[in-house]
CSV table of C-alpha atoms in Angstrom, one decimal:
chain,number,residue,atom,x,y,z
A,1210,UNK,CA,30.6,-9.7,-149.0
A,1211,UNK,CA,27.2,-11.5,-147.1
A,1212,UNK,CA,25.8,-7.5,-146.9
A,1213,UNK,CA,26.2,-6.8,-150.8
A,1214,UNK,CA,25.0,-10.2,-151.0
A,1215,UNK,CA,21.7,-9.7,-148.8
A,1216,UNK,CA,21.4,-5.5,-150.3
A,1217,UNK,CA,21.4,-7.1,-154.5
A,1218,UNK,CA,19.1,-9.8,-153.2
A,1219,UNK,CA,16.5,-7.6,-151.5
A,1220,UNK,CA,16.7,-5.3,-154.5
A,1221,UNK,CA,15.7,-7.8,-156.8
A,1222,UNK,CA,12.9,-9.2,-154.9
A,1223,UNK,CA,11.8,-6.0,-154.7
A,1224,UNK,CA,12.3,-4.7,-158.0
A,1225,UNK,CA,10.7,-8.4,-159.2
A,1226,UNK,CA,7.7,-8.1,-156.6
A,1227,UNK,CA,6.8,-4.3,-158.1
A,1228,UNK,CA,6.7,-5.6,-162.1
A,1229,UNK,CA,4.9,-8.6,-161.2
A,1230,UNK,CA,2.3,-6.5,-159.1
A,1231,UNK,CA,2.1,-4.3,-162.4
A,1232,UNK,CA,1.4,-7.5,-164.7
A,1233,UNK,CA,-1.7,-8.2,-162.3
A,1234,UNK,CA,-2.8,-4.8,-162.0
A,1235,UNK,CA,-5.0,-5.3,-165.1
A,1236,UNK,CA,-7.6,-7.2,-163.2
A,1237,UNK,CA,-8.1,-4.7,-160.2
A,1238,UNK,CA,-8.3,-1.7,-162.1
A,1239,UNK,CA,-12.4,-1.8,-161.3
A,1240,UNK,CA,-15.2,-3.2,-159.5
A,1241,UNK,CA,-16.2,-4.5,-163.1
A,1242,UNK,CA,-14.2,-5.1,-166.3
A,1243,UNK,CA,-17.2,-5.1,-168.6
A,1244,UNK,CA,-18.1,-1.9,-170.5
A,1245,UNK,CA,-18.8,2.0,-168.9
A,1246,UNK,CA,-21.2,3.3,-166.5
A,1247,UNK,CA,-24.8,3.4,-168.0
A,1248,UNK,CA,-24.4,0.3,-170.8
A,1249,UNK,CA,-26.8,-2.7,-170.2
A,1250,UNK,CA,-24.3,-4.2,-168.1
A,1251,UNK,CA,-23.7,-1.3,-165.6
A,1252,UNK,CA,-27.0,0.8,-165.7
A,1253,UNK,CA,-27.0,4.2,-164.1
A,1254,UNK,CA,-30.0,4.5,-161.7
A,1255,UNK,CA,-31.6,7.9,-161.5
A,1256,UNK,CA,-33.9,9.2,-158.7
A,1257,UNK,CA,-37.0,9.4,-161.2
A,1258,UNK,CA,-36.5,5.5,-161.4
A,1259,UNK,CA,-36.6,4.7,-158.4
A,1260,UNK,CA,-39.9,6.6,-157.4
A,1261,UNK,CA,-41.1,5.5,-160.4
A,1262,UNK,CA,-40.6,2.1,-159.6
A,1263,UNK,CA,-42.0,2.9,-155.5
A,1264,UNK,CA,-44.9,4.2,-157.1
A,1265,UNK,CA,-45.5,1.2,-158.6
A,1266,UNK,CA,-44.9,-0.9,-155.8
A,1267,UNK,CA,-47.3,0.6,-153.8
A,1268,UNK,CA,-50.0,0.7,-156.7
A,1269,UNK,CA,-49.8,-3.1,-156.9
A,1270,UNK,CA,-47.7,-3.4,-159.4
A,1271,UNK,CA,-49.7,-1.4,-162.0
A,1272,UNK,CA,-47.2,0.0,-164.3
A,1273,UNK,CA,-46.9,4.0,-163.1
A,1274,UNK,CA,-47.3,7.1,-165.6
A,1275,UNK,CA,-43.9,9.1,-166.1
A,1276,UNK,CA,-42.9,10.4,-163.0
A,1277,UNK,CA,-39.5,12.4,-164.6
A,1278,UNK,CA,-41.9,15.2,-165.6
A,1279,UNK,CA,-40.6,18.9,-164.9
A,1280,UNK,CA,-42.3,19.1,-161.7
A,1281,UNK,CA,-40.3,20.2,-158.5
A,1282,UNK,CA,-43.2,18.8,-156.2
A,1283,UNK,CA,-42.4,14.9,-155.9
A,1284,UNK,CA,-44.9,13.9,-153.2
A,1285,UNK,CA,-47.7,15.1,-155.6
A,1286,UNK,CA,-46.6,13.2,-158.1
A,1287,UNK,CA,-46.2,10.1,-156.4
A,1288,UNK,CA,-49.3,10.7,-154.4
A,1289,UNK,CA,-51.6,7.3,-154.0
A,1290,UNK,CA,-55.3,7.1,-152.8
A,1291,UNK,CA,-54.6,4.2,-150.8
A,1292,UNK,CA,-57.9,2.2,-150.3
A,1293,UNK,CA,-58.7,-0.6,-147.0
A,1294,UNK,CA,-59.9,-3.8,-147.7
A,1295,UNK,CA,-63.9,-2.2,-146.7
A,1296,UNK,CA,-63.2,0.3,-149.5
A,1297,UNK,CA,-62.5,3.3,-147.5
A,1298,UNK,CA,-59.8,5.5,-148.8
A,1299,UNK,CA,-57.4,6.3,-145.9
A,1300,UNK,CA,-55.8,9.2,-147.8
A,1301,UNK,CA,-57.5,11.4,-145.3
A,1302,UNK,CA,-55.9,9.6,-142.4
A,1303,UNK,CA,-51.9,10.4,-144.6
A,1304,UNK,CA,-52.6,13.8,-144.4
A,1305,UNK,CA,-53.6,13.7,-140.5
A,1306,UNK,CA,-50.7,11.8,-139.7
A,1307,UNK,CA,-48.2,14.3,-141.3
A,1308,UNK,CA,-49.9,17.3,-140.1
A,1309,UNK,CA,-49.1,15.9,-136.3
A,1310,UNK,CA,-45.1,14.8,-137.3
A,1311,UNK,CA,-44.6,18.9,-137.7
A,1312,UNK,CA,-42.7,20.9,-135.5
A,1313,UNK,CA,-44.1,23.4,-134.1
A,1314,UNK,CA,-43.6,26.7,-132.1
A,1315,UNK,CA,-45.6,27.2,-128.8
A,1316,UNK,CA,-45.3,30.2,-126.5
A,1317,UNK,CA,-46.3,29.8,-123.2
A,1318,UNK,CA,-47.2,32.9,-120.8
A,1319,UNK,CA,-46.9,33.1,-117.5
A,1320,UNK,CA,-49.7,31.4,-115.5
A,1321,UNK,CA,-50.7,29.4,-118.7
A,1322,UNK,CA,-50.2,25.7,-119.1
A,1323,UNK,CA,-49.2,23.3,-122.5
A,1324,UNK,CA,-51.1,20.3,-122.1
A,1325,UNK,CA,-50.0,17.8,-124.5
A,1326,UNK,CA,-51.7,14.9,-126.3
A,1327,UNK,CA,-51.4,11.2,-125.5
A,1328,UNK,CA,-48.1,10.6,-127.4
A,1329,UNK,CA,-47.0,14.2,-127.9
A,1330,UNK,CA,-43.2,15.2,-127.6
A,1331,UNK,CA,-42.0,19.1,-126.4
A,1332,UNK,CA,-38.1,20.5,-126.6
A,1333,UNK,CA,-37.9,23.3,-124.3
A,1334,UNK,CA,-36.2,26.3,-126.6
A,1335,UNK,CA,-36.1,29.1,-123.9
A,1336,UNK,CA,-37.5,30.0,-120.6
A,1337,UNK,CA,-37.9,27.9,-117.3
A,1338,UNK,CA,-40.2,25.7,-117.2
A,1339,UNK,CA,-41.7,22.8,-114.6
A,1340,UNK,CA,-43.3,19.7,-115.6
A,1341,UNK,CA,-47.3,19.8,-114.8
A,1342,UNK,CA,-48.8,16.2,-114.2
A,1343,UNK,CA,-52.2,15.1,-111.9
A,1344,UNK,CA,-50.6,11.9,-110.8
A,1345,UNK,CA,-47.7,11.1,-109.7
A,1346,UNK,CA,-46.0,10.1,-113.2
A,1347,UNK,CA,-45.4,13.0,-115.3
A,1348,UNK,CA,-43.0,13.3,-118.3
A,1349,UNK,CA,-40.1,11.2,-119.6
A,1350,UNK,CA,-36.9,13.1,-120.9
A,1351,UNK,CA,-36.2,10.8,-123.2
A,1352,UNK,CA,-32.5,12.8,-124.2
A,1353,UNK,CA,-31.6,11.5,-120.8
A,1354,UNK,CA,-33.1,8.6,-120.1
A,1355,UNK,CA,-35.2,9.7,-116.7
A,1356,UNK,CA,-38.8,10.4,-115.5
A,1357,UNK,CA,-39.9,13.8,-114.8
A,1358,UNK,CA,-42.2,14.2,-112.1
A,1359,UNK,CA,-45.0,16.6,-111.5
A,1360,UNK,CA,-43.1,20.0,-110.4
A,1361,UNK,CA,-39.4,19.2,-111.5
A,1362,UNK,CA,-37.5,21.1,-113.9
A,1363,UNK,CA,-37.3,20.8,-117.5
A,1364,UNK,CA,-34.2,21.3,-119.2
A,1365,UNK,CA,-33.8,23.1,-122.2
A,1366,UNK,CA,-33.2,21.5,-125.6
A,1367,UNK,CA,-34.2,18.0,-124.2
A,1368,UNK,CA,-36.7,15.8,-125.7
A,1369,UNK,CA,-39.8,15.1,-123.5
A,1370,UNK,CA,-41.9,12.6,-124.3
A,1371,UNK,CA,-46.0,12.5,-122.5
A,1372,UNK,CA,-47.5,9.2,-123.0
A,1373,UNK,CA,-50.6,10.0,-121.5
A,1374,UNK,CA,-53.2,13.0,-122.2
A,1375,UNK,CA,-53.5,15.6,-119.3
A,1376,UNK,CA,-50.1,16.0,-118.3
A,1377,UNK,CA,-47.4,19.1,-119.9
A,1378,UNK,CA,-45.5,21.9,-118.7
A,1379,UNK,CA,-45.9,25.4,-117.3
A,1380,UNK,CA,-43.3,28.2,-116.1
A,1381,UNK,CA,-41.7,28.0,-113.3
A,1382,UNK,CA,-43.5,29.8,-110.2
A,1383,UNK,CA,-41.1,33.4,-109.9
A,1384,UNK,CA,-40.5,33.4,-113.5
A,1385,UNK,CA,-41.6,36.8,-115.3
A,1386,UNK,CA,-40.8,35.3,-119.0
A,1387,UNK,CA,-42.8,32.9,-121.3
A,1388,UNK,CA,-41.6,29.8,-122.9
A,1389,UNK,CA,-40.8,29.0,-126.2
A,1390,UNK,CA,-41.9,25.3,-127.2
A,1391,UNK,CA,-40.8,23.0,-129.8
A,1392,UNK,CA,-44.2,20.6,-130.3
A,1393,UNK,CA,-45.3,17.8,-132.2
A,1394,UNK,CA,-48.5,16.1,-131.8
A,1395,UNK,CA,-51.4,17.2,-130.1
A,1396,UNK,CA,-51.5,19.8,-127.4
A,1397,UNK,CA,-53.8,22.6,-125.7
A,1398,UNK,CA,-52.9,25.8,-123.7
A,1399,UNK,CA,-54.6,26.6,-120.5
């Protein structure tokens, strides 16, 4: 008799827990209880709103034209002349700054050298290649973490960073085929 007694007793508690967790299952239906998605209360937020209200950040807080026009290009539309405190615009400066955060493709021939810029960054693509430096310092390989130095090998698809001007790679003495560069910054080939 104690088993039916314990089996009918666990069957109500758990037949009693499951209606009570029903009766409080009004309250954690959602997040809110108020209203649907886009009232006053729960506002949908669009990506036009938000660079609208960016724009107008960065203007000063000058109220910003209608930026949900039908064009594709949104950089031009949220395009500021920023000005310095002497007047200057530095939109000039924007531009130059983008134009060295592209990738580009370098090939290197034989016998030629890619000098990089103070603060440029190569990815070997193809080819072998040797790091070319004056001093004793030469590139860091920043995918793992070590220094390269002048006449060590490059390995491919690693991240190279050259914080000083004058110093790059070149093809390995032997090698018959070019390389194949992934750039960004400045850079010259010798």
């Amino acid at each position: 008799m104690k088993s039916r007694y314990k089996v009918s007793l666990a069957a109500v508690l758990l037949g009693g827990g499951i209606v009570a967790g029903s009766l409080m299952n009004n309250s954690v239906n959602g997040a809110s209880s108020s209203g649907q998605p886009g009232t006053a209360d729960d506002p949908v937020v669009t990506k036009s709103y938000v660079d609208q209200k960016i724009a107008q950040a960065i203007k000063g807080g000058v109220p910003a034209s209608n930026t949900s026009s039908k064009t594709s290009n949104a950089p031009a539309t949220n395009a500021t002349s920023n000005t310095t405190a002497s007047g200057a615009s530095s939109a000039g400066k924007a531009s130059a700054s983008e134009q060295t955060e592209a990738l580009k493709v370098v090939d290197v021939k034989p016998g030629q050298k890619l000098i990089a810029k103070a603060g440029s960054e190569f990815i070997l693509r193809n080819g072998y290649a040797v790091v070319y430096s004056m001093d004793a310092s030469g590139a860091i390989d920043i995918t793992s973490g070590t220094e390269i130095a002048h006449n060590q090998a490059v390995e491919k698809n690693h991240l190279l960073s050259f914080p000083r001007e004058g110093r790059g790679i070149q093809v390995k003495e032997g090698q018959k085929f070019g390389l194949v560069v992934m750039v960004r910054g400045g850079y010259t080939v010798q």
